[in-house]
Amino acid sequence: MKQWSFYGFAVIMIIFLCSSVFSESRNPKKILVLHSYHSGYAWTDEINKGISETLKTDKEIEVYVEYMDLIRNPSDESLKTLEELYSIRYSQDKMSLDAIIVSDDPAFNFLLERRDKLFKDIPVVFCGINNFTRDRIKEHRNITGVNEAISVKETAQIALKMRDKAVKMGIVSGSNITMRQNLELFKKYEHFFKDKVKLVY
């Protein structure tokens, strides 16, 4: 799934860069990459690698990368500080960004909530977003990207088929937003399994 996400993301990014959004001549094109998590986190590093490899051949693109570090610093105070920081760094009076690439839900939520204030009308490409629906961006224009969908019910069904004598199924989760969303998604399907095995959260 990860590999397909990166290839899909690369194709969308190339189409996006060649679209009429950039019909006006600007050199260099400035792209902000906004990551939810920190450098050194394997998932984020792989996404950043995919972006870098896609864009590195274009010498007319200037890339700015921000790691929001929201696994280690998830507080409202951190979000407020980041908002202040980005308003200084990427003020439209000082810098004209051509596009923003955003990875994972926390950064995407941050951007949607503060887009008018920080990044008004700047085109956005997202990736790694969980359980995306169009309603999420119905108030916004110039947003496209790659949905990250997981097959919760099907994965559990295959696991029980492979272990047909199992009496318990362990569901392991964590505290970050993606893990909580995935846990809630599983709970929607738990009625398929609770009569077959004991569910241990």
Short mmCIF file of C-alpha atoms in Angstrom, two decimals:
data_model
loop_
_atom_site.label_atom_id
_atom_site.label_comp_id
_atom_site.label_asym_id
_atom_site.label_seq_id
_atom_site.Cartn_x
_atom_site.Cartn_y
_atom_site.Cartn_z
CA MET A 1 0.00 0.00 0.00
CA LYS A 2 2.83 2.39 0.90
CA GLN A 3 4.59 1.92 -2.45
CA TRP A 4 1.38 2.48 -4.42
CA SER A 5 0.65 5.58 -2.34
CA PHE A 6 4.01 7.08 -3.24
CA TYR A 7 3.67 6.31 -6.97
CA GLY A 8 0.14 7.69 -6.98
CA PHE A 9 1.27 10.74 -5.08
CA ALA A 10 4.14 11.33 -7.52
CA VAL A 11 1.81 11.17 -10.52
CA ILE A 12 -0.67 13.57 -8.93
CA MET A 13 2.13 15.93 -7.97
CA ILE A 14 3.53 16.00 -11.52
CA ILE A 15 0.08 16.68 -12.99
CA PHE A 16 -0.50 19.33 -10.36
CA LEU A 17 2.75 21.11 -11.14
CA CYS A 18 1.96 21.13 -14.86
CA SER A 19 -1.55 22.49 -14.38
CA SER A 20 -2.81 25.98 -14.99
CA VAL A 21 -2.15 26.76 -11.34
CA PHE A 22 1.41 27.52 -12.43
CA SER A 23 0.54 29.11 -15.77
CA GLU A 24 1.83 32.42 -14.45
CA SER A 25 5.62 32.55 -14.84
CA ARG A 26 7.43 32.51 -11.47
CA ASN A 27 11.02 31.53 -10.72
CA PRO A 28 11.64 29.59 -8.67
CA LYS A 29 8.36 27.90 -7.71
CA LYS A 30 8.15 27.69 -3.92
CA ILE A 31 6.63 24.56 -2.37
CA LEU A 32 6.07 24.03 1.35
CA VAL A 33 6.07 20.42 2.60
CA LEU A 34 4.19 20.17 5.89
CA HIS A 35 4.74 16.88 7.75
CA SER A 36 2.63 15.88 10.78
CA TYR A 37 5.46 14.00 12.45
CA HIS A 38 9.23 14.24 12.99
CA SER A 39 12.32 13.54 10.95
CA GLY A 40 13.51 10.04 11.84
CA TYR A 41 9.97 8.65 11.99
CA ALA A 42 10.11 5.94 9.30
CA TRP A 43 6.71 6.67 7.72
CA THR A 44 7.42 10.40 7.42
CA ASP A 45 10.94 9.78 6.13
CA GLU A 46 9.58 7.57 3.34
CA ILE A 47 7.01 10.17 2.31
CA ASN A 48 9.66 12.89 2.31
CA LYS A 49 11.93 10.68 0.22
CA GLY A 50 9.14 10.16 -2.34
CA ILE A 51 8.54 13.91 -2.56
CA SER A 52 12.25 14.71 -2.84
CA GLU A 53 12.86 12.14 -5.57
CA THR A 54 9.89 13.45 -7.55
CA LEU A 55 10.91 17.10 -7.34
CA LYS A 56 14.72 16.97 -7.33
CA THR A 57 15.08 16.99 -11.12
CA ASP A 58 13.30 20.33 -11.43
CA LYS A 59 15.83 23.08 -10.72
CA GLU A 60 13.08 25.70 -10.83
CA ILE A 61 11.46 24.41 -7.63
CA GLU A 62 12.49 25.59 -4.18
CA VAL A 63 11.30 23.26 -1.39
CA TYR A 64 10.70 24.23 2.23
CA VAL A 65 10.15 21.34 4.69
CA GLU A 66 8.48 21.65 8.09
CA TYR A 67 8.17 18.80 10.62
CA MET A 68 5.32 19.53 13.04
CA ASP A 69 6.43 16.76 15.46
CA LEU A 70 2.87 16.14 16.66
CA ILE A 71 3.47 12.64 18.00
CA ARG A 72 5.97 13.92 20.55
CA ASN A 73 4.34 17.34 20.99
CA PRO A 74 0.57 16.98 20.47
CA SER A 75 -0.62 19.83 22.70
CA ASP A 76 -2.77 22.81 21.74
CA GLU A 77 0.11 25.00 22.88
CA SER A 78 2.37 23.36 20.27
CA LEU A 79 -0.21 24.02 17.55
CA LYS A 80 -0.51 27.65 18.60
CA THR A 81 3.28 28.05 18.56
CA LEU A 82 3.51 26.45 15.11
CA GLU A 83 0.79 28.76 13.83
CA GLU A 84 2.77 31.78 15.04
CA LEU A 85 6.00 30.41 13.57
CA TYR A 86 4.50 29.71 10.14
CA SER A 87 2.82 33.10 10.06
CA ILE A 88 6.29 34.62 10.41
CA ARG A 89 8.10 32.28 8.01
CA TYR A 90 5.47 32.05 5.30
CA SER A 91 3.68 35.37 5.55
CA GLN A 92 2.24 36.13 2.13
CA ASP A 93 3.71 39.62 2.45
CA LYS A 94 7.19 38.09 2.56
CA MET A 95 6.86 34.92 0.50
CA SER A 96 4.57 33.78 -2.28
CA LEU A 97 4.15 30.00 -1.95
CA ASP A 98 2.99 28.22 -5.11
CA ALA A 99 1.79 25.00 -3.45
CA ILE A 100 1.69 23.10 -0.18
CA ILE A 101 2.18 19.35 0.20
CA VAL A 102 0.77 18.06 3.48
CA SER A 103 1.28 14.57 4.92
CA ASP A 104 -0.98 12.79 7.42
CA ASP A 105 -4.07 13.87 9.30
CA PRO A 106 -2.74 16.16 12.05
CA ALA A 107 -0.99 18.49 9.59
CA PHE A 108 -3.96 18.33 7.21
CA ASN A 109 -6.38 19.26 10.00
CA PHE A 110 -4.05 22.09 11.07
CA LEU A 111 -3.93 23.42 7.53
CA LEU A 112 -7.70 23.24 6.93
CA GLU A 113 -8.47 25.02 10.20
CA ARG A 114 -5.96 27.83 9.57
CA ARG A 115 -5.80 27.99 5.80
CA ASP A 116 -7.58 31.32 5.47
CA LYS A 117 -5.27 32.85 8.06
CA LEU A 118 -1.93 31.34 7.00
CA PHE A 119 -2.16 29.96 3.48
CA LYS A 120 -5.17 31.57 1.81
CA ASP A 121 -5.84 30.33 -1.75
CA ILE A 122 -2.54 28.40 -1.97
CA PRO A 123 -3.09 25.05 -3.77
CA VAL A 124 -2.73 21.97 -1.55
CA VAL A 125 -1.78 18.35 -2.30
CA PHE A 126 -2.32 15.86 0.55
CA CYS A 127 -1.14 12.31 1.17
CA GLY A 128 -1.45 9.76 3.97
CA ILE A 129 -4.93 10.99 4.93
CA ASN A 130 -7.11 8.38 6.59
CA ASN A 131 -10.74 7.66 5.64
CA PHE A 132 -11.01 10.75 3.48
CA THR A 133 -14.40 12.02 2.39
CA ARG A 134 -15.25 14.98 0.14
CA ASP A 135 -17.12 16.62 3.00
CA ARG A 136 -13.78 17.26 4.65
CA ILE A 137 -12.82 19.82 2.01
CA LYS A 138 -16.24 21.03 0.88
CA GLU A 139 -15.48 24.57 2.06
CA HIS A 140 -12.12 24.66 0.28
CA ARG A 141 -10.86 25.09 -3.29
CA ASN A 142 -7.67 23.87 -5.01
CA ILE A 143 -7.11 20.74 -2.91
CA THR A 144 -6.25 17.30 -4.28
CA GLY A 145 -4.37 14.25 -3.01
CA VAL A 146 -4.13 10.58 -2.12
CA ASN A 147 -6.45 8.84 0.35
CA GLU A 148 -4.95 6.23 2.66
CA ALA A 149 -7.58 3.52 3.09
CA ILE A 150 -7.07 0.43 5.24
CA SER A 151 -9.06 -2.81 4.99
CA VAL A 152 -9.86 -3.36 8.65
CA LYS A 153 -12.64 -5.92 8.37
CA GLU A 154 -10.99 -7.86 5.53
CA THR A 155 -7.64 -8.02 7.36
CA ALA A 156 -9.29 -9.40 10.51
CA GLN A 157 -11.27 -11.93 8.45
CA ILE A 158 -8.10 -13.20 6.76
CA ALA A 159 -6.33 -13.44 10.14
CA LEU A 160 -9.14 -15.60 11.54
CA LYS A 161 -9.20 -17.73 8.40
CA MET A 162 -5.48 -18.38 8.80
CA ARG A 163 -5.96 -19.14 12.51
CA ASP A 164 -9.31 -20.88 12.46
CA LYS A 165 -8.87 -22.26 15.99
CA ALA A 166 -8.16 -18.86 17.56
CA VAL A 167 -10.22 -17.99 20.63
CA LYS A 168 -8.94 -14.45 21.16
CA MET A 169 -8.11 -11.54 18.87
CA GLY A 170 -5.87 -8.73 20.13
CA ILE A 171 -6.51 -5.20 18.88
CA VAL A 172 -3.46 -3.00 19.51
CA SER A 173 -3.71 0.75 19.21
CA GLY A 174 -2.00 3.94 20.38
CA SER A 175 -2.74 7.53 21.31
CA ASN A 176 -2.04 9.49 18.12
CA ILE A 177 -4.91 10.65 15.91
CA THR A 178 -4.38 8.04 13.18
CA MET A 179 -4.31 5.14 15.64
CA ARG A 180 -7.44 6.41 17.39
CA GLN A 181 -9.22 6.73 14.04
CA ASN A 182 -8.21 3.20 13.06
CA LEU A 183 -9.42 1.86 16.39
CA GLU A 184 -12.81 3.53 15.94
CA LEU A 185 -12.96 2.11 12.42
CA PHE A 186 -12.38 -1.42 13.76
CA LYS A 187 -15.09 -0.96 16.36
CA LYS A 188 -17.60 -0.39 13.56
CA TYR A 189 -16.92 -3.95 12.43
CA GLU A 190 -16.44 -5.68 15.78
CA HIS A 191 -19.93 -7.23 15.60
CA PHE A 192 -18.61 -9.43 12.77
CA PHE A 193 -16.09 -11.03 15.13
CA LYS A 194 -17.24 -10.85 18.75
CA ASP A 195 -19.35 -14.03 18.43
CA LYS A 196 -16.37 -15.92 16.97
CA VAL A 197 -13.53 -14.83 19.22
CA LYS A 198 -12.97 -12.80 22.36
CA LEU A 199 -11.79 -9.31 21.42
CA VAL A 200 -9.00 -8.00 23.62
CA TYR A 201 -8.27 -4.26 23.35
#
